[in-house]
């Protein structure tokens, strides 16, 4: 079993990946779609990711992306949060 990566490093990697993918985690929390417990789980999953060593350099090379790469253990979560965020934005645009 592979040892988990440093919590602090993976906190910043997960946050960076979400931000690069266009996910507003604060808005997700405010909308009730994301919690502190889920964030802790997200960071924990990141700590065990096999791709963790490559992630920091990948993030430096890709400032803004449409979605997290499939190698990211949190890619599906970030995609779901982004889809919900875009759906909310669409509803707000339609209400104007």
Short mmCIF file of N, CA, C and O in Angstrom, two decimals:
data_model
loop_
_atom_site.label_atom_id
_atom_site.label_comp_id
_atom_site.label_asym_id
_atom_site.label_seq_id
_atom_site.Cartn_x
_atom_site.Cartn_y
_atom_site.Cartn_z
N UNK A 1 0.83 -1.18 0.00
CA UNK A 1 0.00 0.00 0.00
C UNK A 1 0.89 1.25 0.00
O UNK A 1 1.81 1.37 0.78
N UNK A 2 0.58 2.16 -0.88
CA UNK A 2 1.34 3.39 -1.03
C UNK A 2 1.05 4.34 0.14
O UNK A 2 -0.11 4.52 0.51
N UNK A 3 2.09 4.98 0.72
CA UNK A 3 1.81 5.93 1.79
C UNK A 3 1.10 7.17 1.25
O UNK A 3 1.29 7.56 0.10
N UNK A 4 0.27 7.78 2.09
CA UNK A 4 -0.45 8.98 1.69
C UNK A 4 0.52 10.16 1.59
O UNK A 4 1.46 10.25 2.37
N UNK A 5 0.22 11.06 0.66
CA UNK A 5 1.03 12.25 0.51
C UNK A 5 0.73 13.25 1.61
O UNK A 5 -0.25 13.13 2.33
N UNK A 6 1.58 14.28 1.73
CA UNK A 6 1.40 15.29 2.76
C UNK A 6 0.05 16.02 2.62
O UNK A 6 -0.31 16.47 1.53
N UNK A 7 -0.68 16.11 3.73
CA UNK A 7 -2.01 16.69 3.70
C UNK A 7 -2.01 18.12 3.15
O UNK A 7 -2.85 18.48 2.33
N UNK A 8 -1.08 18.93 3.60
CA UNK A 8 -1.03 20.33 3.16
C UNK A 8 -0.83 20.43 1.64
O UNK A 8 -1.50 21.22 0.96
N UNK A 9 0.10 19.65 1.11
CA UNK A 9 0.38 19.67 -0.33
C UNK A 9 -0.87 19.29 -1.12
O UNK A 9 -1.20 19.91 -2.13
N UNK A 10 -1.56 18.27 -0.65
CA UNK A 10 -2.72 17.77 -1.39
C UNK A 10 -3.95 18.68 -1.20
O UNK A 10 -4.80 18.74 -2.09
N UNK A 11 -4.00 19.38 -0.09
CA UNK A 11 -5.03 20.40 0.08
C UNK A 11 -4.90 21.42 -1.06
O UNK A 11 -5.88 21.74 -1.73
N UNK A 12 -3.68 21.91 -1.26
CA UNK A 12 -3.45 22.93 -2.30
C UNK A 12 -3.60 22.36 -3.70
O UNK A 12 -4.08 23.05 -4.60
N UNK A 13 -3.21 21.10 -3.91
CA UNK A 13 -3.39 20.49 -5.24
C UNK A 13 -4.86 20.34 -5.57
O UNK A 13 -5.29 20.66 -6.69
N UNK A 14 -5.65 19.85 -4.62
CA UNK A 14 -7.09 19.67 -4.87
C UNK A 14 -7.76 21.02 -5.11
O UNK A 14 -8.57 21.17 -6.03
N UNK A 15 -7.39 22.00 -4.32
CA UNK A 15 -7.94 23.34 -4.50
C UNK A 15 -7.54 23.91 -5.86
O UNK A 15 -8.37 24.47 -6.58
N UNK A 16 -6.28 23.72 -6.24
CA UNK A 16 -5.80 24.19 -7.53
C UNK A 16 -6.48 23.50 -8.70
O UNK A 16 -6.82 24.14 -9.70
N UNK A 17 -6.73 22.20 -8.57
CA UNK A 17 -7.39 21.46 -9.65
C UNK A 17 -8.83 21.93 -9.80
O UNK A 17 -9.32 22.13 -10.91
N UNK A 18 -9.53 22.11 -8.69
CA UNK A 18 -10.91 22.59 -8.74
C UNK A 18 -10.96 23.97 -9.39
O UNK A 18 -11.77 24.22 -10.29
N UNK A 19 -10.06 24.85 -8.97
CA UNK A 19 -10.04 26.20 -9.52
C UNK A 19 -9.71 26.19 -11.01
O UNK A 19 -10.35 26.88 -11.80
N UNK A 20 -8.72 25.40 -11.40
CA UNK A 20 -8.34 25.31 -12.82
C UNK A 20 -9.50 24.81 -13.66
O UNK A 20 -9.70 25.26 -14.79
N UNK A 21 -10.29 23.89 -13.10
CA UNK A 21 -11.43 23.30 -13.82
C UNK A 21 -12.65 24.21 -13.79
O UNK A 21 -13.70 23.86 -14.34
N UNK A 22 -12.52 25.37 -13.14
CA UNK A 22 -13.63 26.32 -13.12
C UNK A 22 -14.69 26.04 -12.08
O UNK A 22 -15.82 26.49 -12.19
N UNK A 23 -14.33 25.29 -11.05
CA UNK A 23 -15.27 24.96 -9.98
C UNK A 23 -15.14 25.99 -8.86
O UNK A 23 -14.04 26.22 -8.35
N UNK A 24 -16.24 26.59 -8.50
CA UNK A 24 -16.29 27.54 -7.39
C UNK A 24 -16.73 26.77 -6.15
O UNK A 24 -17.93 26.56 -5.93
N UNK A 25 -15.76 26.32 -5.37
CA UNK A 25 -16.08 25.50 -4.20
C UNK A 25 -16.89 26.27 -3.17
O UNK A 25 -17.79 25.70 -2.54
N UNK A 26 -16.61 27.55 -3.00
CA UNK A 26 -17.37 28.35 -2.03
C UNK A 26 -18.84 28.42 -2.44
O UNK A 26 -19.73 28.27 -1.62
N UNK A 27 -19.10 28.62 -3.72
CA UNK A 27 -20.48 28.66 -4.21
C UNK A 27 -21.15 27.30 -4.01
O UNK A 27 -22.33 27.23 -3.67
N UNK A 28 -20.39 26.22 -4.21
CA UNK A 28 -20.94 24.87 -4.01
C UNK A 28 -21.31 24.65 -2.54
O UNK A 28 -22.34 24.05 -2.23
N UNK A 29 -20.48 25.17 -1.65
CA UNK A 29 -20.78 25.07 -0.21
C UNK A 29 -22.04 25.86 0.11
O UNK A 29 -22.95 25.37 0.78
N UNK A 30 -22.10 27.10 -0.40
CA UNK A 30 -23.25 27.95 -0.14
C UNK A 30 -24.55 27.38 -0.71
O UNK A 30 -25.62 27.58 -0.15
N UNK A 31 -24.44 26.65 -1.83
CA UNK A 31 -25.62 26.03 -2.44
C UNK A 31 -26.00 24.71 -1.78
O UNK A 31 -26.99 24.08 -2.15
N UNK A 32 -25.20 24.28 -0.80
CA UNK A 32 -25.49 23.03 -0.10
C UNK A 32 -25.06 21.78 -0.86
O UNK A 32 -25.47 20.68 -0.53
N UNK A 33 -24.23 21.95 -1.88
CA UNK A 33 -23.78 20.80 -2.68
C UNK A 33 -22.44 20.24 -2.22
O UNK A 33 -22.01 19.20 -2.70
N UNK A 34 -21.78 20.96 -1.35
CA UNK A 34 -20.44 20.58 -0.93
C UNK A 34 -20.29 20.98 0.53
O UNK A 34 -20.72 22.06 0.93
N UNK A 35 -19.71 20.12 1.33
CA UNK A 35 -19.57 20.38 2.76
C UNK A 35 -18.10 20.31 3.17
O UNK A 35 -17.25 19.85 2.40
N UNK A 36 -17.84 20.74 4.39
CA UNK A 36 -16.48 20.62 4.92
C UNK A 36 -16.06 19.15 5.00
O UNK A 36 -14.91 18.82 4.74
N UNK A 37 -17.01 18.29 5.32
CA UNK A 37 -16.71 16.85 5.39
C UNK A 37 -16.34 16.31 4.01
O UNK A 37 -15.42 15.51 3.87
N UNK A 38 -17.09 16.77 2.99
CA UNK A 38 -16.79 16.33 1.62
C UNK A 38 -15.43 16.88 1.18
O UNK A 38 -14.69 16.20 0.48
N UNK A 39 -15.11 18.11 1.59
CA UNK A 39 -13.80 18.67 1.26
C UNK A 39 -12.69 17.84 1.90
O UNK A 39 -11.70 17.52 1.26
N UNK A 40 -12.87 17.46 3.16
CA UNK A 40 -11.87 16.63 3.84
C UNK A 40 -11.69 15.30 3.10
O UNK A 40 -10.56 14.82 2.91
N UNK A 41 -12.79 14.72 2.65
CA UNK A 41 -12.74 13.47 1.88
C UNK A 41 -12.03 13.68 0.54
O UNK A 41 -11.27 12.82 0.09
N UNK A 42 -12.27 14.83 -0.08
CA UNK A 42 -11.65 15.15 -1.37
C UNK A 42 -10.14 15.23 -1.21
O UNK A 42 -9.38 14.67 -2.01
N UNK A 43 -9.69 15.91 -0.17
CA UNK A 43 -8.25 16.04 0.09
C UNK A 43 -7.66 14.68 0.42
O UNK A 43 -6.58 14.32 -0.07
N UNK A 44 -8.38 13.89 1.20
CA UNK A 44 -7.88 12.56 1.57
C UNK A 44 -7.72 11.68 0.33
O UNK A 44 -6.72 10.97 0.19
N UNK A 45 -8.70 11.72 -0.57
CA UNK A 45 -8.59 10.95 -1.81
C UNK A 45 -7.38 11.43 -2.62
O UNK A 45 -6.65 10.62 -3.19
N UNK A 46 -7.19 12.73 -2.66
CA UNK A 46 -6.05 13.30 -3.38
C UNK A 46 -4.73 12.77 -2.80
O UNK A 46 -3.81 12.44 -3.54
N UNK A 47 -4.66 12.68 -1.49
CA UNK A 47 -3.44 12.21 -0.82
C UNK A 47 -3.05 10.81 -1.27
O UNK A 47 -1.87 10.46 -1.29
N UNK A 48 -4.03 9.98 -1.64
CA UNK A 48 -3.76 8.61 -2.06
C UNK A 48 -3.67 8.43 -3.56
O UNK A 48 -3.48 7.32 -4.05
N UNK A 49 -3.78 9.52 -4.31
CA UNK A 49 -3.80 9.44 -5.77
C UNK A 49 -2.43 9.03 -6.33
O UNK A 49 -1.40 9.57 -5.94
N UNK A 50 -2.46 8.08 -7.25
CA UNK A 50 -1.22 7.63 -7.88
C UNK A 50 -0.59 8.71 -8.76
O UNK A 50 0.58 8.66 -9.08
N UNK A 51 -1.39 9.69 -9.16
CA UNK A 51 -0.93 10.74 -10.07
C UNK A 51 -0.40 11.97 -9.32
O UNK A 51 0.03 12.94 -9.92
N UNK A 52 -0.43 11.91 -7.99
CA UNK A 52 -0.07 13.05 -7.15
C UNK A 52 1.28 13.67 -7.43
O UNK A 52 1.46 14.88 -7.31
N UNK A 53 2.26 12.87 -7.81
CA UNK A 53 3.59 13.42 -8.07
C UNK A 53 3.62 14.25 -9.34
O UNK A 53 4.40 15.19 -9.45
N UNK A 54 2.78 13.92 -10.30
CA UNK A 54 2.74 14.66 -11.57
C UNK A 54 1.81 15.85 -11.54
O UNK A 54 1.91 16.75 -12.38
N UNK A 55 0.89 15.89 -10.60
CA UNK A 55 -0.15 16.90 -10.56
C UNK A 55 0.39 18.34 -10.45
O UNK A 55 -0.05 19.20 -11.22
N UNK A 56 1.32 18.64 -9.55
CA UNK A 56 1.76 20.03 -9.44
C UNK A 56 2.34 20.60 -10.74
O UNK A 56 2.00 21.72 -11.14
N UNK A 57 3.16 19.82 -11.43
CA UNK A 57 3.72 20.33 -12.68
C UNK A 57 2.64 20.43 -13.76
O UNK A 57 2.63 21.37 -14.56
N UNK A 58 1.70 19.49 -13.76
CA UNK A 58 0.60 19.55 -14.72
C UNK A 58 -0.23 20.80 -14.49
O UNK A 58 -0.60 21.50 -15.43
N UNK A 59 -0.52 21.11 -13.23
CA UNK A 59 -1.31 22.31 -12.91
C UNK A 59 -0.57 23.58 -13.33
O UNK A 59 -1.20 24.52 -13.82
N UNK A 60 0.74 23.61 -13.15
CA UNK A 60 1.51 24.79 -13.57
C UNK A 60 1.43 24.99 -15.08
O UNK A 60 1.42 26.12 -15.56
N UNK A 61 1.37 23.92 -15.82
CA UNK A 61 1.33 23.99 -17.29
C UNK A 61 -0.07 24.24 -17.84
O UNK A 61 -0.21 24.63 -19.00
N UNK A 62 -1.10 23.99 -17.06
CA UNK A 62 -2.48 24.11 -17.52
C UNK A 62 -3.25 25.02 -16.56
O UNK A 62 -3.89 24.54 -15.63
N UNK A 63 -3.22 26.31 -16.81
CA UNK A 63 -3.85 27.27 -15.91
C UNK A 63 -5.36 27.13 -15.82
O UNK A 63 -5.94 27.07 -14.75
N UNK A 64 -6.02 27.06 -16.97
CA UNK A 64 -7.48 26.93 -17.01
C UNK A 64 -7.81 25.77 -17.92
O UNK A 64 -7.30 25.68 -19.03
N UNK A 65 -8.69 24.90 -17.45
CA UNK A 65 -9.04 23.69 -18.20
C UNK A 65 -10.56 23.53 -18.21
O UNK A 65 -11.25 24.12 -17.39
N UNK A 66 -11.06 22.75 -19.15
CA UNK A 66 -12.49 22.49 -19.20
C UNK A 66 -12.91 21.50 -18.12
O UNK A 66 -14.00 21.58 -17.57
N UNK A 67 -12.02 20.56 -17.84
CA UNK A 67 -12.31 19.56 -16.81
C UNK A 67 -11.01 18.97 -16.31
O UNK A 67 -10.00 19.02 -17.00
N UNK A 68 -11.06 18.44 -15.10
CA UNK A 68 -9.88 17.80 -14.53
C UNK A 68 -9.54 16.56 -15.37
O UNK A 68 -10.44 15.90 -15.90
N UNK A 69 -8.26 16.25 -15.50
CA UNK A 69 -7.88 15.06 -16.27
C UNK A 69 -8.39 13.78 -15.60
O UNK A 69 -8.57 13.76 -14.38
N UNK A 70 -8.62 12.78 -16.39
CA UNK A 70 -9.14 11.52 -15.86
C UNK A 70 -8.20 10.88 -14.85
O UNK A 70 -8.64 10.11 -14.00
N UNK A 71 -6.92 11.23 -14.88
CA UNK A 71 -5.97 10.70 -13.91
C UNK A 71 -6.23 11.22 -12.50
O UNK A 71 -5.82 10.61 -11.52
N UNK A 72 -6.95 12.33 -12.39
CA UNK A 72 -7.28 12.93 -11.09
C UNK A 72 -8.37 12.11 -10.40
O UNK A 72 -9.44 11.89 -10.99
N UNK A 73 -8.13 11.69 -9.18
CA UNK A 73 -9.12 10.88 -8.46
C UNK A 73 -10.39 11.66 -8.14
O UNK A 73 -11.43 11.06 -7.85
N UNK A 74 -10.33 12.98 -8.22
CA UNK A 74 -11.50 13.80 -7.93
C UNK A 74 -12.13 14.38 -9.19
O UNK A 74 -13.01 15.25 -9.11
N UNK A 75 -11.74 13.90 -10.36
CA UNK A 75 -12.24 14.44 -11.63
C UNK A 75 -13.76 14.37 -11.72
O UNK A 75 -14.41 15.35 -12.13
N UNK A 76 -14.35 13.25 -11.35
CA UNK A 76 -15.81 13.11 -11.44
C UNK A 76 -16.53 14.07 -10.49
O UNK A 76 -17.54 14.67 -10.85
N UNK A 77 -16.00 14.23 -9.30
CA UNK A 77 -16.59 15.16 -8.33
C UNK A 77 -16.54 16.59 -8.89
O UNK A 77 -17.54 17.30 -8.88
N UNK A 78 -15.37 16.99 -9.38
CA UNK A 78 -15.23 18.34 -9.91
C UNK A 78 -16.14 18.56 -11.12
O UNK A 78 -16.74 19.62 -11.27
N UNK A 79 -16.28 17.54 -11.96
CA UNK A 79 -17.17 17.65 -13.13
C UNK A 79 -18.63 17.82 -12.69
O UNK A 79 -19.37 18.63 -13.25
N UNK A 80 -19.03 17.07 -11.66
CA UNK A 80 -20.41 17.17 -11.17
C UNK A 80 -20.67 18.54 -10.54
O UNK A 80 -21.72 19.15 -10.77
N UNK A 81 -19.71 19.04 -9.76
CA UNK A 81 -19.87 20.36 -9.15
C UNK A 81 -19.92 21.45 -10.21
O UNK A 81 -20.72 22.39 -10.12
N UNK A 82 -19.09 21.32 -11.23
CA UNK A 82 -19.09 22.32 -12.31
C UNK A 82 -20.40 22.29 -13.09
O UNK A 82 -20.95 23.33 -13.43
N UNK A 83 -20.90 21.10 -13.37
CA UNK A 83 -22.17 20.97 -14.09
C UNK A 83 -23.31 21.62 -13.30
O UNK A 83 -24.14 22.34 -13.86
N UNK A 84 -23.34 21.40 -12.00
CA UNK A 84 -24.37 22.00 -11.15
C UNK A 84 -24.21 23.52 -11.12
O UNK A 84 -25.20 24.26 -11.18
N UNK A 85 -22.99 23.98 -11.08
CA UNK A 85 -22.70 25.41 -11.09
C UNK A 85 -23.17 26.04 -12.39
O UNK A 85 -23.79 27.11 -12.39
N UNK A 86 -22.91 25.38 -13.51
CA UNK A 86 -23.34 25.89 -14.81
C UNK A 86 -24.86 25.86 -14.94
O UNK A 86 -25.46 26.75 -15.53
N UNK A 87 -25.49 24.83 -14.37
CA UNK A 87 -26.94 24.74 -14.38
C UNK A 87 -27.54 25.91 -13.59
O UNK A 87 -28.50 26.54 -14.03
N UNK A 88 -26.96 26.19 -12.43
CA UNK A 88 -27.42 27.32 -11.62
C UNK A 88 -27.26 28.63 -12.39
O UNK A 88 -28.16 29.47 -12.39
N UNK A 89 -26.13 28.80 -13.05
CA UNK A 89 -25.87 30.02 -13.82
C UNK A 89 -26.87 30.15 -14.96
O UNK A 89 -27.36 31.25 -15.25
N UNK A 90 -27.22 29.04 -15.60
CA UNK A 90 -28.20 29.05 -16.68
C UNK A 90 -29.57 29.46 -16.19
O UNK A 90 -30.29 30.21 -16.86
N UNK A 91 -29.93 28.98 -15.00
CA UNK A 91 -31.22 29.37 -14.41
C UNK A 91 -31.24 30.86 -14.09
O UNK A 91 -32.24 31.53 -14.31
N UNK A 92 -30.13 31.37 -13.59
CA UNK A 92 -30.06 32.80 -13.27
C UNK A 92 -30.12 33.64 -14.55
O UNK A 92 -30.78 34.68 -14.58
N UNK A 93 -29.45 33.20 -15.60
CA UNK A 93 -29.48 33.92 -16.89
C UNK A 93 -30.89 33.93 -17.46
O UNK A 93 -31.33 34.92 -18.01
N UNK A 94 -31.61 32.82 -17.31
CA UNK A 94 -32.97 32.72 -17.83
C UNK A 94 -33.97 33.54 -17.05
O UNK A 94 -35.03 33.90 -17.53
N UNK A 95 -33.62 33.86 -15.80
CA UNK A 95 -34.53 34.61 -14.94
C UNK A 95 -34.47 36.12 -15.20
O UNK A 95 -35.30 36.86 -14.74
N UNK A 96 -33.44 36.54 -15.92
CA UNK A 96 -33.27 37.98 -16.16
C UNK A 96 -34.19 38.50 -17.22
O UNK A 96 -34.64 37.89 -18.11
#
